[in-house]
């Protein structure tokens, strides 16, 4: 980077002499610019106002020179930190002392250019330090103001204590103890906030805090409010200062409230907010547990019912979001009445419900499925004058030795449901174990292949957006892009149910291009509307073999007037390793057009970090394997912590994917992971409306 030129203002002197000053500086390797003005107060004031980036003023002592006192009065009013160097024909020590008393930094003989250069460089360096100090002081003031504002608005009860006495406290602290105003807290001993039974122990802590200003501690004790009621609390003591004076910051957390919050978080992590049923992530977790411990041993046999509303898209279009959501709530209530108390009922998708129940006789299972179909079909929608006729299709699967995971179970039930829908809906289909499994699969795959071909020909794919949220205060709006297949009934098919078939048809590059073009189109549209969003788009290994991919991306960016810096392209770790040469070439090209790169499903390779230096990388997204039971699994925590440190040491940001419960968040935050995504935050949605600025 070229060195910034020194800006000079010369008061008096001649133009040739000013040019000589500049030549001397430039010959010394220091670029410089200069403006010369006469000894005139108005000219000086105007020049100082115009040149806010001025670095030094050269004050020429000559006949009719501006009075030094007046000079500094003008400078002090406009730009007081600008150094002033005086030059004259015959400097002497007495004149130099007089000028320095008035504020001149030095006096130099007018023709002694080498001396003048060194003085200018010295003062310029000193001015740089002064400006940095000013910036730091401003930043410190702003930080203190923000800190005060955050403390005052914090939900945590925060106080500052010196020698065991309160100095100040925020509103939450006053409210916690039932105090009306800050005047009641100032000078009040903190011991008054502690139950008398705890005084002896607490006094020992106060003595430690007084003896060591750097002492920190966390204690659990019993506090007492102004009205005499007691509550269990956790107190955090850390060193702090107020107006330069050392003190101790105290944060008090009401443990009874913490338990309430934990219970709410537990409910949020397991329940669907809209219907009150169990949510998708909890259901899958329970299903995996059953499959892991029972199915392969023939123990605790289960039946899975996969229920999808046939015509929900039409209903939502006809009635609107509010009333269609009310219908969903009513139907959830009706299904709840049918299932037994030991059944696991969940809202699995937007208009999909799942039931896991103890395995029953075929006749009983048929009766339950038929009853659900009849109940939904006969339901009278209470909030609409329109004729609403909902119906549902149900896929039923029994557990067996062939079901090795919850995903297998769900997939089989989904295909059974699709079979019921293909026959007109409002019906159920029970997977028949007498029909060879490969025959069932072949028929299902044939139907899906036809649907995929139709989707390519008629643009029947749809983008979905899942927020990627910072754990450390970054409010940039990042979304991961996923894709849905739209079937004949305008219903969405999730990627896990059709991507493998797209791959078997060798059409992944075609689908990737569809996603890239439509995602960049949508991104540009959102940006033009003022939204500062960025997209993360996945690219398959098959597409990496396409040498024209970079050119296609450039064309998309140009066609939709989008910037490369808005887009991050993600590559699967396994596929990246098997297509490393192609990826290196592509990543270098993406870097040139300002696009970012991300490596996904990272961490399960034998030496995962070996690939980090192979091509430019901005992000790493960890494999969701690390998130399944992270809270209970110390080995996974240690492995994730190690990988995160290695990655961030190379200035690469990290993303944890598959976050499906609240308990993982604290661990991910303590590890230092930068971003998170998962169903606990929000499932992929057709809308770009996540609020990244909520507390």
XYZ file of C-alpha atoms in Angstrom:
695
model
C 0.000 0.000 0.000
C 1.509 3.411 -0.986
C 2.501 5.694 1.883
C -0.021 8.453 2.570
C 1.204 11.950 1.639
C 1.938 14.505 4.377
C -0.410 17.511 4.059
C 1.312 20.851 4.809
C -0.077 24.379 5.169
C 2.604 27.055 4.743
C 1.880 30.480 6.220
C 3.949 33.063 4.360
C 7.143 32.283 2.418
C 7.410 32.107 -1.379
C 6.145 29.518 -3.780
C 9.667 28.434 -4.909
C 10.676 27.959 -1.269
C 7.586 25.841 -0.623
C 8.480 23.690 -3.635
C 11.972 23.275 -2.175
C 10.417 21.960 1.069
C 8.377 19.427 -0.892
C 11.388 18.325 -2.950
C 13.390 17.773 0.235
C 10.641 15.603 1.695
C 10.169 13.622 -1.504
C 13.932 13.062 -1.878
C 13.839 11.635 1.633
C 11.169 9.151 0.480
C 8.176 10.985 2.005
C 5.395 12.083 -0.384
C 3.931 15.451 0.557
C 1.449 18.116 -0.602
C 1.481 21.771 0.397
C -0.826 24.798 0.252
C 0.649 28.288 0.680
C -1.360 31.225 2.043
C -0.546 34.765 3.053
C -0.315 35.993 6.649
C -4.029 36.675 6.844
C -6.340 35.581 9.674
C -9.353 35.014 7.385
C -7.322 32.969 4.909
C -5.892 30.886 7.755
C -9.337 30.201 9.230
C -10.750 29.177 5.847
C -7.771 26.934 5.060
C -7.983 25.160 8.424
C -11.701 24.489 7.953
C -11.226 23.177 4.412
C -8.233 20.963 5.233
C -9.465 18.691 7.989
C -6.748 16.166 7.046
C -3.973 18.746 7.599
C -0.813 17.292 9.201
C 1.398 20.331 9.925
C 1.531 24.120 9.639
C 4.778 25.891 8.725
C 4.787 29.402 10.228
C 7.214 31.720 8.431
C 8.530 34.529 10.602
C 8.924 37.542 8.350
C 7.796 41.132 8.053
C 4.049 41.571 8.611
C 3.758 38.001 9.874
C 0.534 37.047 11.636
C 0.808 37.564 15.394
C 1.689 34.280 17.119
C -0.995 34.690 19.797
C -3.645 35.308 17.132
C -2.299 32.342 15.142
C -2.852 29.919 18.029
C -6.238 31.411 18.873
C -7.429 30.553 15.345
C -5.819 27.085 15.384
C -7.213 26.328 18.843
C -10.735 27.154 17.718
C -10.608 24.932 14.628
C -7.948 22.187 14.836
C -6.015 22.417 18.135
C -3.783 19.338 17.733
C -2.112 20.504 14.493
C 1.632 20.981 15.156
C 3.190 24.332 14.194
C 6.832 24.546 13.065
C 8.336 28.022 12.704
C 11.014 28.945 10.139
C 13.056 32.121 9.954
C 16.289 33.420 8.404
C 18.298 33.745 11.662
C 16.896 31.615 14.470
C 18.314 32.058 17.953
C 17.772 30.308 21.280
C 15.809 33.140 22.917
C 13.366 33.398 19.992
C 12.991 29.616 19.979
C 12.105 29.548 23.690
C 9.604 32.410 23.306
C 7.878 30.656 20.392
C 7.763 27.267 22.163
C 6.172 28.901 25.226
C 3.394 30.113 22.925
C 2.879 26.635 21.386
C 5.303 26.364 18.462
C 6.877 22.893 18.490
C 10.247 23.958 17.009
C 12.144 26.713 15.196
C 14.237 25.874 12.101
C 16.565 27.922 9.942
C 14.680 28.767 6.786
C 17.178 27.252 4.312
C 18.147 24.230 6.412
C 15.978 21.778 4.529
C 17.440 18.525 5.993
C 16.742 19.812 9.519
C 13.247 20.890 8.527
C 12.512 17.450 7.016
C 13.447 15.688 10.266
C 11.347 18.064 12.346
C 8.347 17.581 10.028
C 8.711 13.780 10.195
C 9.010 13.865 13.985
C 5.918 16.024 14.393
C 3.986 13.988 11.833
C 4.744 10.815 13.793
C 3.719 12.513 17.037
C 0.494 13.754 15.412
C -0.300 10.187 14.284
C 0.020 9.049 17.881
C -2.227 11.902 19.048
C -4.866 11.011 16.491
C -4.763 7.339 17.451
C -5.096 8.354 21.092
C -8.114 10.507 20.250
C -9.705 7.644 18.340
C -9.092 5.278 21.232
C -10.516 7.778 23.699
C -13.611 8.187 21.521
C -13.934 4.421 21.199
C -13.508 4.063 24.960
C -16.208 6.664 25.597
C -18.526 4.969 23.110
C -17.768 1.553 24.631
C -18.470 2.883 28.128
C -21.721 4.447 26.913
C -22.732 1.171 25.254
C -21.716 -0.727 28.356
C -23.808 1.569 30.537
C -26.750 1.255 28.159
C -26.409 -2.539 28.001
C -26.114 -2.763 31.778
C -29.199 -0.633 32.260
C -31.232 -2.546 29.678
C -29.891 -5.983 30.680
C -32.314 -8.550 31.995
C -29.586 -9.665 34.402
C -29.504 -7.954 37.795
C -26.174 -6.067 37.834
C -24.631 -3.912 40.569
C -21.229 -2.389 41.288
C -19.816 -2.723 44.796
C -16.810 -1.117 46.522
C -15.614 -2.234 49.936
C -18.842 -4.151 50.417
C -21.048 -1.103 49.671
C -23.236 -0.544 46.605
C -22.048 2.153 44.217
C -24.776 1.769 41.589
C -27.155 -0.853 40.155
C -29.315 -1.308 37.083
C -33.102 -1.376 36.928
C -33.272 -5.210 36.896
C -31.262 -5.325 40.146
C -33.545 -2.795 41.829
C -36.646 -4.675 40.686
C -35.226 -8.013 41.847
C -34.890 -6.705 45.394
C -38.060 -4.589 45.330
C -36.325 -1.184 45.513
C -37.976 1.901 44.056
C -34.968 3.871 42.830
C -31.194 4.096 42.593
C -31.021 6.472 45.555
C -32.076 3.547 47.771
C -29.132 1.390 46.691
C -26.204 3.823 46.829
C -24.139 3.191 49.970
C -26.267 0.187 50.985
C -24.166 -2.794 52.203
C -24.467 -5.809 49.914
C -24.661 -7.905 53.063
C -28.197 -6.498 53.510
C -29.185 -8.442 50.376
C -28.029 -11.753 51.877
C -30.121 -13.915 54.220
C -28.819 -13.713 57.788
C -28.035 -17.440 57.877
C -25.478 -16.899 55.098
C -23.762 -13.818 56.588
C -20.766 -15.586 58.110
C -19.805 -17.308 54.861
C -20.479 -14.194 52.799
C -18.260 -11.987 54.989
C -15.292 -14.224 54.156
C -15.974 -13.670 50.470
C -16.151 -9.884 50.947
C -12.780 -9.914 52.724
C -11.216 -11.752 49.763
C -12.714 -9.238 47.335
C -11.338 -6.318 49.354
C -7.867 -7.878 49.659
C -7.516 -8.752 45.948
C -8.893 -6.364 43.325
C -8.461 -9.046 40.617
C -10.389 -11.723 42.525
C -13.340 -13.379 40.749
C -15.823 -15.798 42.200
C -19.175 -17.509 41.719
C -21.296 -18.455 44.737
C -24.755 -19.832 45.344
C -26.526 -18.346 48.324
C -29.896 -17.175 49.639
C -30.829 -13.549 49.002
C -33.510 -11.494 50.694
C -35.785 -8.892 49.098
C -36.810 -5.580 50.638
C -40.113 -7.134 51.802
C -38.260 -9.945 53.611
C -38.953 -12.781 51.159
C -36.014 -15.036 50.354
C -34.918 -16.673 47.108
C -32.073 -18.882 45.911
C -29.560 -17.015 43.780
C -26.276 -17.400 41.967
C -23.844 -14.480 42.344
C -20.991 -13.756 39.945
C -18.220 -11.396 41.143
C -15.741 -9.933 38.630
C -13.265 -7.012 38.783
C -14.501 -3.741 37.267
C -14.014 0.021 37.496
C -16.236 3.087 37.618
C -14.768 6.492 36.746
C -11.312 4.960 37.007
C -11.878 3.587 40.509
C -11.552 -0.157 41.082
C -14.715 -1.941 42.189
C -16.470 -5.284 41.795
C -19.282 -6.103 39.372
C -21.967 -8.351 40.823
C -24.448 -10.240 38.630
C -27.269 -11.940 40.509
C -29.422 -14.583 38.850
C -32.614 -15.764 40.498
C -32.353 -19.550 40.329
C -36.111 -20.030 40.556
C -36.452 -17.976 37.363
C -33.610 -19.967 35.771
C -35.492 -23.176 36.411
C -38.588 -21.686 34.777
C -36.512 -20.643 31.755
C -34.950 -24.110 31.521
C -38.403 -25.663 31.529
C -39.546 -23.271 28.788
C -36.464 -24.104 26.731
C -37.136 -27.786 27.218
C -40.659 -27.323 25.926
C -39.437 -25.235 22.998
C -36.948 -27.938 22.071
C -39.588 -30.685 22.045
C -42.907 -29.061 21.153
C -44.368 -27.486 18.049
C -45.408 -23.983 19.086
C -48.473 -23.798 16.845
C -50.158 -27.113 17.671
C -48.663 -28.084 21.019
C -47.729 -31.509 19.620
C -44.208 -32.873 19.711
C -42.052 -31.370 16.971
C -40.114 -33.014 14.150
C -36.689 -33.085 15.821
C -38.003 -34.646 19.022
C -39.962 -37.269 17.073
C -36.924 -38.227 14.976
C -34.802 -38.465 18.112
C -37.286 -40.818 19.760
C -37.611 -42.819 16.567
C -33.829 -43.235 16.317
C -33.677 -44.387 19.930
C -36.340 -47.015 19.303
C -34.626 -48.202 16.128
C -31.226 -48.347 17.829
C -32.311 -50.327 20.870
C -35.291 -52.432 19.819
C -36.100 -52.927 16.140
C -33.106 -55.076 15.245
C -33.758 -57.340 18.247
C -37.457 -57.739 17.654
C -38.171 -55.969 20.946
C -40.877 -53.408 21.575
C -42.357 -53.590 18.030
C -43.772 -50.305 16.753
C -46.120 -49.012 14.075
C -45.500 -45.707 12.289
C -48.298 -43.696 10.685
C -47.314 -40.884 8.303
C -50.287 -38.521 7.746
C -50.332 -35.782 5.095
C -53.233 -33.436 4.282
C -53.986 -33.977 0.596
C -55.273 -30.554 -0.395
C -53.724 -28.208 2.138
C -52.037 -25.964 -0.447
C -55.420 -25.377 -2.092
C -57.037 -24.707 1.297
C -54.335 -22.207 2.272
C -54.700 -20.416 -1.062
C -58.465 -20.266 -0.595
C -58.659 -19.254 3.079
C -55.360 -17.515 3.789
C -52.570 -18.301 6.214
C -54.396 -17.403 9.437
C -57.450 -19.573 8.816
C -55.511 -22.470 7.324
C -53.301 -22.475 10.418
C -56.437 -22.556 12.546
C -57.583 -25.590 10.540
C -54.269 -27.313 11.229
C -54.740 -26.688 14.934
C -58.239 -28.156 14.847
C -57.126 -31.243 12.910
C -54.222 -31.748 15.346
C -56.786 -31.676 18.142
C -58.999 -34.233 16.399
C -56.087 -36.628 15.805
C -55.031 -36.200 19.434
C -58.459 -37.510 20.486
C -57.975 -40.680 18.432
C -54.499 -41.708 19.590
C -53.884 -43.319 22.986
C -51.934 -41.615 25.763
C -48.906 -43.844 25.124
C -48.730 -42.970 21.416
C -46.138 -40.431 20.254
C -47.934 -37.842 18.103
C -45.921 -35.116 16.347
C -46.271 -32.395 13.772
C -43.620 -33.613 11.364
C -43.938 -30.952 8.681
C -46.060 -27.991 7.659
C -49.153 -30.164 7.134
C -47.789 -33.581 8.028
C -48.315 -35.511 11.272
C -46.657 -38.709 12.471
C -47.713 -41.258 15.071
C -45.466 -43.862 16.663
C -47.506 -46.494 18.463
C -47.027 -49.980 19.889
C -47.435 -52.597 17.168
C -51.003 -53.816 16.889
C -52.923 -56.387 14.953
C -53.501 -55.480 11.324
C -57.247 -55.016 11.868
C -56.713 -52.566 14.755
C -54.178 -50.587 12.721
C -56.552 -50.385 9.747
C -59.331 -49.239 12.068
C -57.166 -46.424 13.515
C -56.008 -45.255 10.067
C -59.555 -45.328 8.683
C -60.860 -43.404 11.690
C -58.265 -40.650 11.159
C -59.122 -40.390 7.450
C -62.859 -40.225 8.184
C -62.413 -37.692 10.994
C -60.356 -35.321 8.814
C -62.718 -35.707 5.846
C -65.795 -34.996 7.941
C -64.260 -32.057 9.777
C -66.250 -28.817 9.630
C -64.006 -25.799 9.476
C -65.396 -23.369 12.048
C -63.913 -20.053 10.911
C -64.817 -19.942 7.236
C -67.998 -19.538 5.213
C -66.331 -21.315 2.309
C -66.810 -24.995 1.667
C -63.605 -26.505 2.976
C -63.199 -30.241 2.470
C -59.876 -31.385 3.908
C -58.731 -34.946 3.457
C -55.612 -36.868 4.303
C -53.500 -39.785 3.133
C -51.787 -42.130 5.554
C -48.800 -44.401 5.088
C -48.439 -47.207 7.649
C -45.272 -49.214 8.317
C -44.536 -51.912 10.897
C -41.086 -52.159 12.489
C -38.929 -55.091 11.412
C -35.355 -56.312 11.307
C -34.941 -54.414 8.014
C -35.550 -51.067 9.722
C -32.043 -50.050 10.792
C -32.676 -46.416 11.656
C -35.407 -43.876 12.266
C -34.681 -42.435 8.813
C -35.415 -45.815 7.196
C -38.673 -46.049 9.107
C -39.793 -42.558 8.095
C -38.780 -43.096 4.460
C -40.819 -46.283 4.204
C -43.832 -44.591 5.784
C -43.469 -41.615 3.441
C -43.475 -43.858 0.358
C -46.520 -45.691 1.711
C -48.264 -42.333 2.144
C -47.370 -41.325 -1.421
C -48.871 -44.614 -2.601
C -52.123 -43.731 -0.827
C -52.123 -40.235 -2.343
C -51.442 -41.559 -5.845
C -54.711 -43.472 -5.605
C -56.700 -40.290 -5.096
C -56.031 -39.537 -1.427
C -58.419 -39.741 1.545
C -57.110 -43.246 2.105
C -54.371 -45.200 3.823
C -51.843 -47.723 2.588
C -50.171 -50.315 4.793
C -46.843 -51.582 3.522
C -47.409 -55.265 2.757
C -44.516 -57.404 3.920
C -45.698 -60.121 1.479
C -44.796 -57.916 -1.493
C -41.055 -58.174 -2.216
C -39.339 -55.020 -1.000
C -37.476 -54.521 -4.276
C -40.764 -54.594 -6.170
C -42.191 -51.894 -3.919
C -39.023 -49.836 -4.317
C -38.970 -50.213 -8.094
C -42.540 -48.947 -8.445
C -41.884 -46.052 -6.080
C -38.678 -45.067 -7.858
C -40.407 -45.179 -11.250
C -43.108 -42.785 -10.043
C -40.497 -40.488 -8.500
C -38.369 -40.518 -11.659
C -41.351 -39.451 -13.735
C -42.117 -36.680 -11.241
C -38.498 -35.435 -11.373
C -38.520 -35.388 -15.180
C -41.780 -33.455 -15.113
C -40.303 -31.004 -12.573
C -37.327 -30.233 -14.824
C -39.581 -29.695 -17.811
C -42.138 -27.550 -15.953
C -40.046 -25.741 -13.334
C -41.582 -27.679 -10.450
C -38.767 -27.164 -7.953
C -38.898 -24.623 -5.146
C -36.204 -22.995 -3.010
C -36.333 -23.069 0.782
C -34.280 -20.860 3.098
C -32.847 -21.734 6.515
C -31.231 -19.007 8.637
C -27.596 -19.301 9.717
C -27.378 -17.417 13.012
C -24.306 -15.998 14.742
C -23.562 -17.063 18.318
C -21.448 -13.968 18.931
C -23.497 -10.925 17.961
C -22.969 -10.804 14.187
C -26.356 -9.713 12.798
C -25.579 -10.303 9.122
C -28.475 -12.161 7.522
C -27.177 -15.469 6.161
C -29.414 -18.200 4.727
C -28.618 -21.745 3.594
C -30.449 -22.704 0.405
C -32.235 -26.043 0.092
C -34.573 -27.288 -2.638
C -38.003 -28.902 -2.656
C -39.703 -30.981 -5.361
C -43.328 -30.006 -6.018
C -45.628 -32.899 -6.869
C -48.862 -33.005 -8.904
C -50.892 -31.837 -5.898
C -48.604 -28.812 -5.381
C -47.217 -30.414 -2.230
C -43.565 -30.241 -1.238
C -41.333 -33.308 -1.246
C -38.318 -33.010 1.040
C -34.807 -33.387 -0.478
C -34.036 -36.560 1.485
C -36.861 -38.243 -0.454
C -35.811 -37.307 -4.000
C -32.134 -36.232 -4.250
C -30.816 -39.800 -4.453
C -33.136 -40.433 -7.375
C -31.915 -37.226 -9.069
C -28.362 -38.540 -8.668
C -29.296 -41.948 -10.108
C -30.749 -40.128 -13.134
C -27.413 -38.241 -13.510
C -29.215 -34.916 -13.300
C -27.548 -33.355 -10.236
C -25.542 -30.833 -12.328
C -28.803 -29.745 -13.944
C -30.489 -29.354 -10.551
C -27.478 -27.485 -9.127
C -27.639 -25.011 -11.996
C -31.372 -24.539 -11.427
C -30.733 -23.805 -7.744
C -27.797 -21.443 -8.427
C -29.683 -19.388 -11.023
C -32.904 -19.097 -9.029
C -31.059 -18.413 -5.763
C -29.006 -15.573 -7.295
C -32.172 -14.186 -8.892
C -33.949 -14.166 -5.515
C -30.876 -12.775 -3.754
C -30.621 -9.860 -6.170
C -34.350 -9.155 -5.756
C -34.044 -9.119 -1.950
C -30.979 -6.855 -2.109
C -32.796 -4.369 -4.337
C -35.507 -4.228 -1.677
C -32.895 -3.154 0.871
C -32.288 -6.485 2.639
C -28.611 -7.153 3.402
C -28.793 -10.926 3.020
C -26.299 -13.547 1.867
C -26.901 -17.063 0.558
C -25.024 -20.341 1.088
C -25.570 -22.627 -1.919
C -24.487 -26.285 -1.993
C -22.797 -27.748 -5.069
C -22.628 -31.510 -5.660
C -19.549 -33.535 -6.587
C -20.998 -34.319 -10.011
C -21.250 -30.594 -10.741
C -17.585 -30.086 -9.797
C -16.699 -32.080 -12.910
C -18.308 -29.352 -15.054
C -15.494 -27.090 -16.325
C -18.010 -24.421 -17.382
C -19.541 -23.994 -13.892
C -17.514 -20.861 -13.033
C -18.542 -19.209 -16.289
C -22.186 -20.101 -15.559
C -21.947 -18.495 -12.091
C -20.404 -15.347 -13.612
C -23.244 -15.182 -16.142
C -25.856 -15.496 -13.378
C -24.234 -12.747 -11.311
C -24.105 -10.476 -14.355
C -27.637 -11.271 -15.553
C -29.197 -10.462 -12.168
C -26.783 -7.642 -11.238
C -25.635 -9.497 -8.134
C -22.270 -9.329 -6.384
C -20.113 -12.374 -5.770
C -19.523 -11.320 -2.154
C -23.210 -12.042 -1.430
C -22.814 -15.757 -2.233
C -21.011 -18.638 -0.524
C -20.705 -21.971 -2.338
C -20.565 -25.114 -0.197
C -18.960 -28.429 -1.138
C -19.383 -31.724 0.706
C -16.177 -32.811 2.451
C -16.157 -36.337 0.952
C -16.876 -35.085 -2.562
C -14.316 -32.297 -2.213
C -11.600 -34.841 -1.426
C -12.525 -36.997 -4.428
C -12.688 -33.975 -6.782
C -9.839 -31.981 -5.262
C -8.186 -30.919 -8.533
C -11.444 -29.572 -9.988
C -12.351 -27.877 -6.703
C -8.970 -26.136 -6.404
C -9.422 -24.606 -9.836
C -13.029 -23.593 -9.142
C -12.269 -22.130 -5.688
C -9.488 -19.948 -7.098
C -11.896 -18.651 -9.727
C -14.636 -18.007 -7.159
C -12.157 -16.043 -5.058
C -11.396 -13.768 -8.016
C -15.082 -12.850 -8.353
C -15.341 -12.309 -4.562
C -17.505 -15.388 -3.885
C -16.836 -17.267 -0.652
C -16.389 -20.997 -0.163
C -17.513 -23.431 2.526
C -16.709 -27.089 3.217
C -19.747 -28.972 4.509
C -20.258 -32.213 6.478
C -16.768 -31.703 7.870
C -15.003 -33.646 10.596
C -15.442 -37.380 9.982
C -12.470 -38.004 7.672
C -9.408 -39.758 9.093
C -7.346 -36.543 9.080
C -10.017 -33.878 8.560
C -7.717 -30.862 8.900
C -5.415 -32.046 6.084
C -7.691 -30.480 3.440
C -7.827 -27.000 4.989
C -4.847 -25.623 3.038
C -5.790 -27.222 -0.278
C -7.896 -24.320 -1.591
C -9.267 -20.948 -0.367
C -11.824 -21.472 2.403
C -13.999 -18.976 4.277
C -16.283 -21.311 6.235
C -16.393 -24.856 7.587
C -19.747 -26.482 8.386
C -19.380 -29.355 10.848
C -21.086 -32.678 10.211
C -24.404 -32.988 12.065
C -22.958 -36.143 13.693
C -21.337 -33.898 16.305
C -24.713 -32.417 17.327
C -26.634 -35.625 18.033
C -26.191 -36.039 21.844
C -23.484 -33.340 22.078
C -24.686 -32.303 25.531
C -24.081 -35.757 27.037
C -21.068 -36.823 24.957
C -17.784 -35.386 26.265
C -15.769 -37.084 23.503
C -17.765 -35.237 20.844
C -17.362 -31.972 22.751
C -13.596 -32.456 22.925
C -13.334 -33.427 19.241
C -15.448 -30.456 18.150
C -13.465 -28.081 20.361
C -10.170 -29.299 18.868
C -11.395 -29.004 15.276
C -12.850 -25.560 15.936
C -9.526 -24.298 17.313
C -7.569 -25.700 14.367
C -9.961 -24.177 11.837
C -10.248 -20.745 13.427
C -6.462 -20.538 13.783
C -6.481 -20.351 9.966
C -9.034 -17.487 9.967
C -11.852 -19.747 8.790
C -15.263 -19.303 10.422
C -17.210 -22.325 11.658
C -20.871 -23.364 11.389
C -22.601 -26.037 13.466
C -25.412 -27.706 11.518
C -28.191 -29.909 12.835
C -28.867 -27.891 16.005
C -32.123 -29.366 17.270
C -32.142 -28.668 21.011
C -31.406 -25.850 23.449
C -28.854 -27.804 25.476
C -26.320 -27.719 22.614
C -26.263 -23.922 22.345
C -24.298 -23.221 25.525
C -21.688 -25.832 24.573
C -21.313 -24.467 21.025
C -20.992 -20.951 22.414
C -18.315 -21.979 24.933
C -16.403 -23.878 22.238
C -16.435 -20.694 20.142
C -18.331 -21.903 17.069
C -19.231 -18.844 14.991
C -22.624 -19.763 13.496
C -25.433 -22.284 13.962
C -28.276 -23.624 11.832
C -30.898 -26.274 12.454
C -34.539 -26.959 13.202
C -34.206 -25.517 16.718
C -33.544 -22.133 15.105
C -35.978 -22.537 12.203
C -36.759 -25.221 9.651
C -36.202 -24.365 5.970
C -39.014 -22.104 4.790
C -40.237 -20.629 1.538
C -40.142 -17.207 3.233
C -37.096 -15.043 3.939
C -38.342 -13.478 7.145
C -36.179 -14.636 10.069
C -35.479 -11.819 12.568
C -31.701 -11.824 13.085
C -31.902 -8.901 15.511
C -33.914 -10.541 18.307
C -32.266 -10.934 21.706
